mmCIF file of C-alpha atoms and ligand atoms in Angstrom:
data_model
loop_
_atom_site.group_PDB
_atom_site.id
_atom_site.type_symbol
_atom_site.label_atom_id
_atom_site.label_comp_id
_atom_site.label_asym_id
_atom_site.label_seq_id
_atom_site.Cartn_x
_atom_site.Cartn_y
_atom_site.Cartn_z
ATOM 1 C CA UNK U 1 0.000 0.000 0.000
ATOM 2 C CA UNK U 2 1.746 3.482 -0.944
ATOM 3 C CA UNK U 3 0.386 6.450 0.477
ATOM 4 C CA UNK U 4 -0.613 9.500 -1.423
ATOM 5 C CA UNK U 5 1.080 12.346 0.526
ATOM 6 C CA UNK U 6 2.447 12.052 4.471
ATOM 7 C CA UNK U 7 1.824 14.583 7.167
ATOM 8 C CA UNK U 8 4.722 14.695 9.736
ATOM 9 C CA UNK U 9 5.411 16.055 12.972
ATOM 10 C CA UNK U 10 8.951 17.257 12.543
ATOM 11 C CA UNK U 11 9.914 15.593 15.830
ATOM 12 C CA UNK U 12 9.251 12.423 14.104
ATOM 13 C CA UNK U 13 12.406 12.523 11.880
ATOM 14 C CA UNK U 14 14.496 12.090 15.603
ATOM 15 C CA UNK U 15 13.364 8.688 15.526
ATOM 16 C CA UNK U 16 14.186 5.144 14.149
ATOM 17 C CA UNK U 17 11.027 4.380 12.367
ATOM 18 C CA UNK U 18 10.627 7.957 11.422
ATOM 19 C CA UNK U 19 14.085 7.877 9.882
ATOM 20 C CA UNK U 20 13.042 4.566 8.304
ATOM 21 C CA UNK U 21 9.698 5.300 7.077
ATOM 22 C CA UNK U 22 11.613 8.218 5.534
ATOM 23 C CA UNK U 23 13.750 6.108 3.785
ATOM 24 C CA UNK U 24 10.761 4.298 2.608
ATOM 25 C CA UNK U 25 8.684 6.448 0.922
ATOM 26 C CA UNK U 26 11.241 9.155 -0.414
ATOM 27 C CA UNK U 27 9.395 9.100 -3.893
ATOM 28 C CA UNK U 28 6.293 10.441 -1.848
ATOM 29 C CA UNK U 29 5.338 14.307 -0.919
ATOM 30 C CA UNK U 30 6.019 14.868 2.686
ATOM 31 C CA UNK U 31 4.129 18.074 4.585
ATOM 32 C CA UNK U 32 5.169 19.208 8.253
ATOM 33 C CA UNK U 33 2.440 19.543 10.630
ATOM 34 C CA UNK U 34 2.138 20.906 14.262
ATOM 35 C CA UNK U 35 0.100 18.189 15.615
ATOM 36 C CA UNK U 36 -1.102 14.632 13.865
ATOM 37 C CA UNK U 37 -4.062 15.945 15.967
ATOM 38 C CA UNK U 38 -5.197 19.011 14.433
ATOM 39 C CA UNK U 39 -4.307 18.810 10.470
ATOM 40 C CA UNK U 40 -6.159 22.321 9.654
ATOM 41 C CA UNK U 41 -5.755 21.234 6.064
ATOM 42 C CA UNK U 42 -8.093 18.138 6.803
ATOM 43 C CA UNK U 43 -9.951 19.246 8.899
ATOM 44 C CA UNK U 44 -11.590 21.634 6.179
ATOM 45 C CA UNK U 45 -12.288 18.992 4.127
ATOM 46 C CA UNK U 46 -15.676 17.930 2.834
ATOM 47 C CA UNK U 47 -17.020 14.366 3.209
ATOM 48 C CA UNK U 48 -17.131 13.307 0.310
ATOM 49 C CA UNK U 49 -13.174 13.755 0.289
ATOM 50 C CA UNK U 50 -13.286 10.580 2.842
ATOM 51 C CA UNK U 51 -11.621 8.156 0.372
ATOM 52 C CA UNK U 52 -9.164 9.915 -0.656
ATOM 53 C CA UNK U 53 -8.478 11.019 2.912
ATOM 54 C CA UNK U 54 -7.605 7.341 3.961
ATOM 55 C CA UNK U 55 -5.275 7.086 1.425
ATOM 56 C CA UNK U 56 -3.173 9.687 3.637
ATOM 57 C CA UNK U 57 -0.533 8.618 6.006
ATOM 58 C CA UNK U 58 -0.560 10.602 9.316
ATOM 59 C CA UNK U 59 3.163 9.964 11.073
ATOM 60 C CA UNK U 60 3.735 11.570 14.745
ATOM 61 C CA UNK U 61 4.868 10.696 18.279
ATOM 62 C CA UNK U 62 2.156 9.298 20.585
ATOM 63 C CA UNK U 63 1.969 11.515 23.748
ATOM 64 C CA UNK U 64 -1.522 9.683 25.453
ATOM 65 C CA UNK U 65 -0.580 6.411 26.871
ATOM 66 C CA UNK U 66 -3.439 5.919 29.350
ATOM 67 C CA UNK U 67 -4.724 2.168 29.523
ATOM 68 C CA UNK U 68 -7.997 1.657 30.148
ATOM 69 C CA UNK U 69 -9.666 -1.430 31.820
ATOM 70 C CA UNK U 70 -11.260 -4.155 30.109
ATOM 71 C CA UNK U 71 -13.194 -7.632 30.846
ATOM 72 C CA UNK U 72 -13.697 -8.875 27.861
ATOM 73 C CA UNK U 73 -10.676 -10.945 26.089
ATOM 74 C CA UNK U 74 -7.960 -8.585 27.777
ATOM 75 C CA UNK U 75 -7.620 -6.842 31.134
ATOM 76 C CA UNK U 76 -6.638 -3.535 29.545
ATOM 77 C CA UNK U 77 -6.640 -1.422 25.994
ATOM 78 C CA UNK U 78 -3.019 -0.414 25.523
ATOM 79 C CA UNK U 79 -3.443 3.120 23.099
ATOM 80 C CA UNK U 80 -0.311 1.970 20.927
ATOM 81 C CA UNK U 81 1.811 2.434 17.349
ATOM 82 C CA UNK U 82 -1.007 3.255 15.112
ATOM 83 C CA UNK U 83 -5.072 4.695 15.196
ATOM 84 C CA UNK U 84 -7.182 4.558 12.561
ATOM 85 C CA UNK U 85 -6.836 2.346 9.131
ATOM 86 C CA UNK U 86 -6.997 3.002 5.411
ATOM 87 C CA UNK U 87 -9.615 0.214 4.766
ATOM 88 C CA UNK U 88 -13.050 1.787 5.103
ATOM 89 C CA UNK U 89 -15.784 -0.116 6.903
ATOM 90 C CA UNK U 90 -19.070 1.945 6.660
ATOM 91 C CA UNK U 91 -19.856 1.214 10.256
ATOM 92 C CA UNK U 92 -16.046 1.505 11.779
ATOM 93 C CA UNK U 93 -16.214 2.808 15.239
ATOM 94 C CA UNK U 94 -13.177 4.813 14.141
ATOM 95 C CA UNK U 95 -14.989 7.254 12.485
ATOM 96 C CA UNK U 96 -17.334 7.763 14.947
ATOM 97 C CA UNK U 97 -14.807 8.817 16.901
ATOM 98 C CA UNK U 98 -12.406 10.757 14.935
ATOM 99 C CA UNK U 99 -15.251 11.861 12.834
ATOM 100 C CA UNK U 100 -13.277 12.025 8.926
ATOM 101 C CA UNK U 101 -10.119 11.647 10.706
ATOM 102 C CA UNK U 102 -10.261 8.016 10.561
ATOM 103 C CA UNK U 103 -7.273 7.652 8.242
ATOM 104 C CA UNK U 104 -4.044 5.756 8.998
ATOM 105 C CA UNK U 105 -1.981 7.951 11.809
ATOM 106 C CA UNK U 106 1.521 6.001 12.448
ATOM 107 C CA UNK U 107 2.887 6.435 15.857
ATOM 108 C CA UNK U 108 6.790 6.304 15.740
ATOM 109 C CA UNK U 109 7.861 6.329 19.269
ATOM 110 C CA UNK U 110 7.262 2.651 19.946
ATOM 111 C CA UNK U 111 10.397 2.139 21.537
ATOM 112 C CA UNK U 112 9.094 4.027 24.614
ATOM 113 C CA UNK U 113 5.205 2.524 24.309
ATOM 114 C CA UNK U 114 6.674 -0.956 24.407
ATOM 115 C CA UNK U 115 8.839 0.405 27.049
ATOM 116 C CA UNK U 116 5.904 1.726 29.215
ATOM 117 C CA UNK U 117 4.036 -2.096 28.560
ATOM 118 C CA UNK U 118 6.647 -3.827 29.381
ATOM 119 C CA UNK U 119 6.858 -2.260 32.672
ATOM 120 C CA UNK U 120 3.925 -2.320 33.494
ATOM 121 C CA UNK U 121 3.283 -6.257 32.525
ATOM 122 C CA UNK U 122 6.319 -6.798 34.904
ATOM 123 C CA UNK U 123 4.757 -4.844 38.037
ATOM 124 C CA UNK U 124 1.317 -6.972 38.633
ATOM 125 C CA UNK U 125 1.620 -10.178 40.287
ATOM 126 C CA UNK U 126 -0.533 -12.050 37.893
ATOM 127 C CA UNK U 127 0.170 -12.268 34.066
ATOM 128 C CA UNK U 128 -2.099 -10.280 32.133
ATOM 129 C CA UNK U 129 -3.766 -9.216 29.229
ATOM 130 C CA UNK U 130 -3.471 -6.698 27.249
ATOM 131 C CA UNK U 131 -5.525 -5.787 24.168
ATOM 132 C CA UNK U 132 -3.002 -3.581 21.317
ATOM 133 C CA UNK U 133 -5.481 -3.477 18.348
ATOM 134 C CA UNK U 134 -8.370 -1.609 19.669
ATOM 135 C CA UNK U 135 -7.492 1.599 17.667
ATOM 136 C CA UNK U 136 -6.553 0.096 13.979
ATOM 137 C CA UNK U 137 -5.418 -2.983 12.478
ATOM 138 C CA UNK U 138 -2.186 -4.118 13.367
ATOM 139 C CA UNK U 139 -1.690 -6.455 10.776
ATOM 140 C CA UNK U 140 -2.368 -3.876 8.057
ATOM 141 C CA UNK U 141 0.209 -1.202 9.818
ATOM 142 C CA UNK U 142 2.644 -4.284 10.349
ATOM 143 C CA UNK U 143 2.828 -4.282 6.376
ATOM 144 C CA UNK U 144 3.938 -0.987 6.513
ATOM 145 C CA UNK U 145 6.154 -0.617 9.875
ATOM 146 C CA UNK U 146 6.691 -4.471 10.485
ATOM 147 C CA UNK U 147 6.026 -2.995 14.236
ATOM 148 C CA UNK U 148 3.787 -6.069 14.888
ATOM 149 C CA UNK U 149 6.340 -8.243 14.444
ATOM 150 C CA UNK U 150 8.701 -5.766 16.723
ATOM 151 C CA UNK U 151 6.282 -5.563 19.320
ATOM 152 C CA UNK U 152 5.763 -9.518 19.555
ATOM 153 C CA UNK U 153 9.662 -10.427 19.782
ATOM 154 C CA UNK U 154 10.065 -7.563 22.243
ATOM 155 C CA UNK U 155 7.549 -8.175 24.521
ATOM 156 C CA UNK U 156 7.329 -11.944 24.680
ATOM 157 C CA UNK U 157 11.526 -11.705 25.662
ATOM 158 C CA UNK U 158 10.706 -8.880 28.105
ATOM 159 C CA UNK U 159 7.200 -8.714 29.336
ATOM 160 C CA UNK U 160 4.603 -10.881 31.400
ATOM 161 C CA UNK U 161 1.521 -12.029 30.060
ATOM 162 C CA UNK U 162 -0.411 -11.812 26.922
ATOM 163 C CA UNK U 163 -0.851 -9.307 23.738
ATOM 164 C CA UNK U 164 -4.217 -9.541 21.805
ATOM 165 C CA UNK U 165 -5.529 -7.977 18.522
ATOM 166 C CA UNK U 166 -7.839 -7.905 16.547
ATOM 167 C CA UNK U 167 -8.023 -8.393 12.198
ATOM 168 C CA UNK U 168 -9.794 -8.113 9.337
ATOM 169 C CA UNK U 169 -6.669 -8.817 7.168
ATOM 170 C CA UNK U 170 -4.895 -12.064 6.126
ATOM 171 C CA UNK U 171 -0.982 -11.078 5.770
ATOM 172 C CA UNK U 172 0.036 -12.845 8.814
ATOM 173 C CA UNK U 173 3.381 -14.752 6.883
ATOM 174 C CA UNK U 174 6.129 -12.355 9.043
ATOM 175 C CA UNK U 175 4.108 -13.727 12.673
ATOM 176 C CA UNK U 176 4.112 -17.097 11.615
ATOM 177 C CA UNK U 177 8.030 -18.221 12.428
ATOM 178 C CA UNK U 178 7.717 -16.137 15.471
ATOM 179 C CA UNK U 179 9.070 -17.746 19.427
ATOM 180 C CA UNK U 180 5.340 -16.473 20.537
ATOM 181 C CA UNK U 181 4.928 -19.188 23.387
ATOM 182 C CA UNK U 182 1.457 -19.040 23.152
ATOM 183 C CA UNK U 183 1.191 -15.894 24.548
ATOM 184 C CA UNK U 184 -0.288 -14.006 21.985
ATOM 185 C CA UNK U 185 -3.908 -14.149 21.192
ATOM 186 C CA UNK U 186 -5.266 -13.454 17.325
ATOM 187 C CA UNK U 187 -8.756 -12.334 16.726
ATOM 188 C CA UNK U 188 -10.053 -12.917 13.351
ATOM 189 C CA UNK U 189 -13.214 -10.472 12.338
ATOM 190 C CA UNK U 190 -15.829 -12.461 10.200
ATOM 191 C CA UNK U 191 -18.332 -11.194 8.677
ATOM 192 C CA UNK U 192 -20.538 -13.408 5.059
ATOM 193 C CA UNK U 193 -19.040 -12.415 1.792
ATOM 194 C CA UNK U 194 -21.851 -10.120 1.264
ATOM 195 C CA UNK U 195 -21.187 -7.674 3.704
ATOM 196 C CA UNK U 196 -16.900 -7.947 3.183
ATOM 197 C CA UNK U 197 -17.798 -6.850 -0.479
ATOM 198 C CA UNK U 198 -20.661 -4.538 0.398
ATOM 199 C CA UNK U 199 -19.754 -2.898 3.776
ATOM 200 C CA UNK U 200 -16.005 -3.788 4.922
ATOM 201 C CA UNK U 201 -14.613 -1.722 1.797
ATOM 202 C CA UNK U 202 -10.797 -2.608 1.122
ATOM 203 C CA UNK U 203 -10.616 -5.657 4.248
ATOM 204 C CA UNK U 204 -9.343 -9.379 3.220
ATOM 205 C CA UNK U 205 -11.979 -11.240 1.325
ATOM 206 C CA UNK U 206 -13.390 -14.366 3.794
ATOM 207 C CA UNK U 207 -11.421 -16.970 2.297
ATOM 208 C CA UNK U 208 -8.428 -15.144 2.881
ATOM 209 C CA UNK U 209 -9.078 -14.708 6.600
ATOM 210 C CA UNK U 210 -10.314 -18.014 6.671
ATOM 211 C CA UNK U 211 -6.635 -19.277 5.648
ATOM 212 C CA UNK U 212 -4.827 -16.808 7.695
ATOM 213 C CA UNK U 213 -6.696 -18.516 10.562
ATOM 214 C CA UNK U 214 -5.698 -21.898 10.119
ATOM 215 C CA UNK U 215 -2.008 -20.480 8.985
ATOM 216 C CA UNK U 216 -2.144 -19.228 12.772
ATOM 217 C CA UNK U 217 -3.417 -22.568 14.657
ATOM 218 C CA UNK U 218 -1.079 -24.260 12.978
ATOM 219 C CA UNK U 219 1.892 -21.965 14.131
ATOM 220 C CA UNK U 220 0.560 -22.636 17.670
ATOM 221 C CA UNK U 221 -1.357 -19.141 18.365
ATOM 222 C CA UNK U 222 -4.172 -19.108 20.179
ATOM 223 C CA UNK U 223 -6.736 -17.719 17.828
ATOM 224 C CA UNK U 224 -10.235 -16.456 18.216
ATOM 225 C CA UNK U 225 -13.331 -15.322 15.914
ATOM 226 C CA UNK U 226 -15.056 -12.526 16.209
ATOM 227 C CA UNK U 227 -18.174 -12.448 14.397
ATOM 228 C CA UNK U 228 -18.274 -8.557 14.168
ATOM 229 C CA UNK U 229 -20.366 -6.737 13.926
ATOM 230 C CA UNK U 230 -23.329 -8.584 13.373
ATOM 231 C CA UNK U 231 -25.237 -6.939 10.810
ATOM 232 C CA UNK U 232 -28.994 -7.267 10.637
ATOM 233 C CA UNK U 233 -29.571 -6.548 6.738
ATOM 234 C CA UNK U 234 -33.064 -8.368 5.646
ATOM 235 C CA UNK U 235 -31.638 -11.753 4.923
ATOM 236 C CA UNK U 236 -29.230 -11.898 7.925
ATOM 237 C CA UNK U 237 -30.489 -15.324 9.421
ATOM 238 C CA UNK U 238 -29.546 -16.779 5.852
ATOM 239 C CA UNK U 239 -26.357 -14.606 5.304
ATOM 240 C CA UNK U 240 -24.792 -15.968 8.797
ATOM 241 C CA UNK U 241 -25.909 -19.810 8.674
ATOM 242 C CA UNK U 242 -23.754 -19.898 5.161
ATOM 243 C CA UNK U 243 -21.055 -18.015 6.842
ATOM 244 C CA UNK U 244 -21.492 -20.662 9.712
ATOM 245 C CA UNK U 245 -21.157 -23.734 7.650
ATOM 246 C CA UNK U 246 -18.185 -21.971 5.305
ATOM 247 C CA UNK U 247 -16.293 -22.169 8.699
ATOM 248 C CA UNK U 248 -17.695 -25.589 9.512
ATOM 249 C CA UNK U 249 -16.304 -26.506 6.212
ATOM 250 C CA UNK U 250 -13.086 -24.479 6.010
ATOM 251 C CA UNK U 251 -11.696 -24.323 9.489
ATOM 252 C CA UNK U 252 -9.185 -26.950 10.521
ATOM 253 C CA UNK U 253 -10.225 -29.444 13.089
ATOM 254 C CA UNK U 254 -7.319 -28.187 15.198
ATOM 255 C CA UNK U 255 -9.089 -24.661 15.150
ATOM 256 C CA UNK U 256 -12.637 -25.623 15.539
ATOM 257 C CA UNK U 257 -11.271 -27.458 18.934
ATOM 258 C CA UNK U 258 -9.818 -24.838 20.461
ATOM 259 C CA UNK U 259 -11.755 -21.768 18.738
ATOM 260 C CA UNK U 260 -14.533 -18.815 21.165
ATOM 261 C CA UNK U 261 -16.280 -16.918 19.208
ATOM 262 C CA UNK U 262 -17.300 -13.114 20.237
ATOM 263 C CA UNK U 263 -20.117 -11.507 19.063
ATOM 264 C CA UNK U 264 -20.564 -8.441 18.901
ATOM 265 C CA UNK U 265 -23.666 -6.408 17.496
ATOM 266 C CA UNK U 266 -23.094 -2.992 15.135
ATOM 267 C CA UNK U 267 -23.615 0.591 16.188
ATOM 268 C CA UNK U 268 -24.071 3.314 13.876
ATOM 269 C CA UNK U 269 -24.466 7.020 14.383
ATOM 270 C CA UNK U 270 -25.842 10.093 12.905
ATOM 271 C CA UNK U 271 -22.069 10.949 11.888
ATOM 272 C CA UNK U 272 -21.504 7.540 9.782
ATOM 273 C CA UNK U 273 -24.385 7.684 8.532
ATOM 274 C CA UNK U 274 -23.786 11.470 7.196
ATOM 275 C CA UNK U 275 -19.711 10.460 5.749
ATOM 276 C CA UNK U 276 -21.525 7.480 4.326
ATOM 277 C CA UNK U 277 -24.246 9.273 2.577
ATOM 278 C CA UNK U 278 -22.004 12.133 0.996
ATOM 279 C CA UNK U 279 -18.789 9.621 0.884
ATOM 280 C CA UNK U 280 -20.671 6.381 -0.672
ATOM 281 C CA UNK U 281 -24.060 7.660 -1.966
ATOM 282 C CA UNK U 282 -24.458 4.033 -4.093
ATOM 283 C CA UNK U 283 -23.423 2.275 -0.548
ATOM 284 C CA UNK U 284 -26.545 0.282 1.183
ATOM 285 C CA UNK U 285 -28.131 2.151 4.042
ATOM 286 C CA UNK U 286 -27.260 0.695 7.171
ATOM 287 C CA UNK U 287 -29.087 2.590 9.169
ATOM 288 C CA UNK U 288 -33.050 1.077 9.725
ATOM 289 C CA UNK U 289 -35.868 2.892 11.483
ATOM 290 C CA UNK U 290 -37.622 -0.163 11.943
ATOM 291 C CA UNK U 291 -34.830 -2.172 13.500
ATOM 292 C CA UNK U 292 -33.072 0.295 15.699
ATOM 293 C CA UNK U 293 -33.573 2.735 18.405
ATOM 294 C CA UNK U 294 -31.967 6.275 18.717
ATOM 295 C CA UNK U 295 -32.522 9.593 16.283
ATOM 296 C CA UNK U 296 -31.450 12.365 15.576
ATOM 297 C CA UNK U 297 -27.685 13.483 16.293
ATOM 298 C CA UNK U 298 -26.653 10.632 18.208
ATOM 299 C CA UNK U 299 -25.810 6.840 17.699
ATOM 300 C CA UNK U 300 -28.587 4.113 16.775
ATOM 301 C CA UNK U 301 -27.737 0.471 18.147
ATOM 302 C CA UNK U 302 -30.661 -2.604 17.386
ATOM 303 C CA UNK U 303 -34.013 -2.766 19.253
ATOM 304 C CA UNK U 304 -33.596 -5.148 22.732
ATOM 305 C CA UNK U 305 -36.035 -7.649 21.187
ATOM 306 C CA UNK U 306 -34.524 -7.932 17.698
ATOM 307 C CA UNK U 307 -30.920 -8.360 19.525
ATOM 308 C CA UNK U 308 -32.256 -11.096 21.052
ATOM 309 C CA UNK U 309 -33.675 -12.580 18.686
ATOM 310 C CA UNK U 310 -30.384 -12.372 16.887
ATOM 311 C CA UNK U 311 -28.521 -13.475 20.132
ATOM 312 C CA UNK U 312 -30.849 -16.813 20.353
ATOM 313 C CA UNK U 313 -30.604 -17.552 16.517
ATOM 314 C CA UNK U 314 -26.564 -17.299 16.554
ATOM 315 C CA UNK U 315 -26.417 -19.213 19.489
ATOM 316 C CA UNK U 316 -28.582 -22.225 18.477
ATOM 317 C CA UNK U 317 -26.603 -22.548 14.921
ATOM 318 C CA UNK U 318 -23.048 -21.780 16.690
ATOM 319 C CA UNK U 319 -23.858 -25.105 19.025
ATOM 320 C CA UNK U 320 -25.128 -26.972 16.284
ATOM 321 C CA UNK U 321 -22.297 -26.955 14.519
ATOM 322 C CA UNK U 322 -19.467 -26.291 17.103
ATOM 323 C CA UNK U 323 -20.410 -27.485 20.265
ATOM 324 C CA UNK U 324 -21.342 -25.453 23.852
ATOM 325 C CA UNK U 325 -19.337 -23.025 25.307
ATOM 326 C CA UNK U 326 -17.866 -21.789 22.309
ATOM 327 C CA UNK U 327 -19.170 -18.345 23.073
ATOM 328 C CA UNK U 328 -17.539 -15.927 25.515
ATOM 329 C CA UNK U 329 -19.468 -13.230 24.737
ATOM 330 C CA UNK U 330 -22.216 -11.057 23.269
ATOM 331 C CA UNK U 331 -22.030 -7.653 23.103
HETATM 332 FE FE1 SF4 I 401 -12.150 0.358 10.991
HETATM 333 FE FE2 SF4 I 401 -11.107 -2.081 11.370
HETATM 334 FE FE3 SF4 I 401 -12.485 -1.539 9.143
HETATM 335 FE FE4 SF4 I 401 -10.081 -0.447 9.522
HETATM 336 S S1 SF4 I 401 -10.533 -2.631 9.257
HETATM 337 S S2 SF4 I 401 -11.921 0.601 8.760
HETATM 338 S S3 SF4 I 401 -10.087 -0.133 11.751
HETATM 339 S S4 SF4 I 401 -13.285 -1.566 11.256
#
């Protein structure tokens, strides 16, 4: 993936990756910036500039580094070397929260974020959790930085406990010779074909997760799926039992023995559904009066009884086909 133009922090250039990156994409137009967090430039820009927006790299040095508690797969969300993604899924949570500044921002300072988990991993008694992917995709931005990889050797030498992450990309060749000793947990993001094409603009197609996944197993990870977000478009109970019995049929016994899923239903908002409108206009409509509460300005999630509904359905065909217990959560 090359980048149309980078944004810099000068301060960037005074580190290794910076220098490296620099290196890297010489052939490319580089613009100093004050702050990766207020590009005035960008800022002014309309929606319907979103695409070419992610096609942006945003390079700077990471100055939050707060963790914040968390009881799902991990005990804490580590802010670390990237936010935001150049792939462009019309419901990302990412955009909700950075509003059109969803686009790839590179953090090159890693030395001292690894630094900070390390310690901290080290300090508590009992080995933890924690989760690194929450804010992008780390195996997109390891294609780029190879900081994955970096972060993975560094912290399984150094540190206590686990790293998690989530993906909705296959290039996972650089992790798989890696001394991980188990200690690093990979999420795959599923979602049926229709919606990858349709909704997850610019992700891996299934088949290509689907292989990454048993690529993983088989190198000894522990590996997860999330089945994220579910989607409820009209012919969602059909959609997800194919998706169902494409894993049934694809995933590797080894995988399907050891495999949680985690389910997790979509949110939208008034801002998605404004980029998406102006960004997208021949992109489905996710949002659906009928099927989900909130209006307005603010963010819709599914009506309680179609969620359960949807919770029930999943869980019946998940057993059927994988067993009990395969689900940690729904969320
Ligand atoms: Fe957002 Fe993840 Fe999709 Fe990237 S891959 S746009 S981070 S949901």
């Amino acid at each position: 993936m090359q980048p149309a133009r980078i944004y810099y922090e000068t301060d960037v250039l005074n580190y290794e990756l910076g220098k490296e990156l620099y290196q890297k994409y010489q052939s490319i137009e580089w613009i100093e910036i004050d702050s990766h967090n207020n590009i005035e430039e960008l800022r002014a820009k309309e929606n319907k500039e979103f695409v070419s927006m992610k096609k942006l790299f945003i390079l700077g040095v990471r100055k939050t580094h707060k963790y914040t508690e968390n009881h799902k797969v991990s005990d804490y969300l580590v802010p670390y070397t990237s936010s935001g993604c150049s792939a462009m899924c019309l419901y990302c949570y990412l955009v909700c929260n950075y509003n059109k500044c969803s686009y790839l921002r590179l953090f090159v300072n890693r030395e001292q974020m690894l630094d900070r988990l390390v310690r901290f991993s080290n300090k508590s008694e009992r080995a933890l959790t924690f989760e690194i992917g929450s804010n992008s995709d780390l195996i997109l931005e390891n294609t780029l930085t190879g900081n994955l990889v970096w972060t993975i050797e560094n912290f399984i030498r150094d540190g206590k406990g686990n790293l998690t992450f989530p993906t909705k990309f296959s290039m996972v060749d650089p992790l798989l010779s890696l001394d991980h000793k188990k200690r690093v947990v990979f999420r795959m993001s599923l979602n049926p074909t229709y919606m990858i094409q349709n909704i997850e603009l610019g992700t891996a197609s299934l088949w290509s997760r689907i292989e990454a996944v048993n690529k993983m197993v088989d190198a000894q990870y522990k590996v997860g799926i999330l089945l994220a977000p579910i989607i409820l478009v009209d012919n969602w109970k059909v959609l997800y039992s194919q998706l169902l019995d494409i894993l049934n049929d694809l995933l590797s016994k080894k995988m399907k023995d050891q495999m949680f899923f985690e389910i997790i239903f979509m949110t939208y908002s008034f801002v998605h559904r404004k980029i998406n409108n102006d960004a997208f206009p021949e992109a489905i409509e996710l949002y659906n009066k009928e099927y989900m509460t909130g209006r307005g300005m603010g963010k819709y999630c599914y009506k309680s009884e179609l969620r359960r509904e949807g919770e029930a359905f999943l869980q019946e065909e998940i057993e059927k086909r994988f067993g009990k217990n395969k689900i940690l959560y729904f969320s």
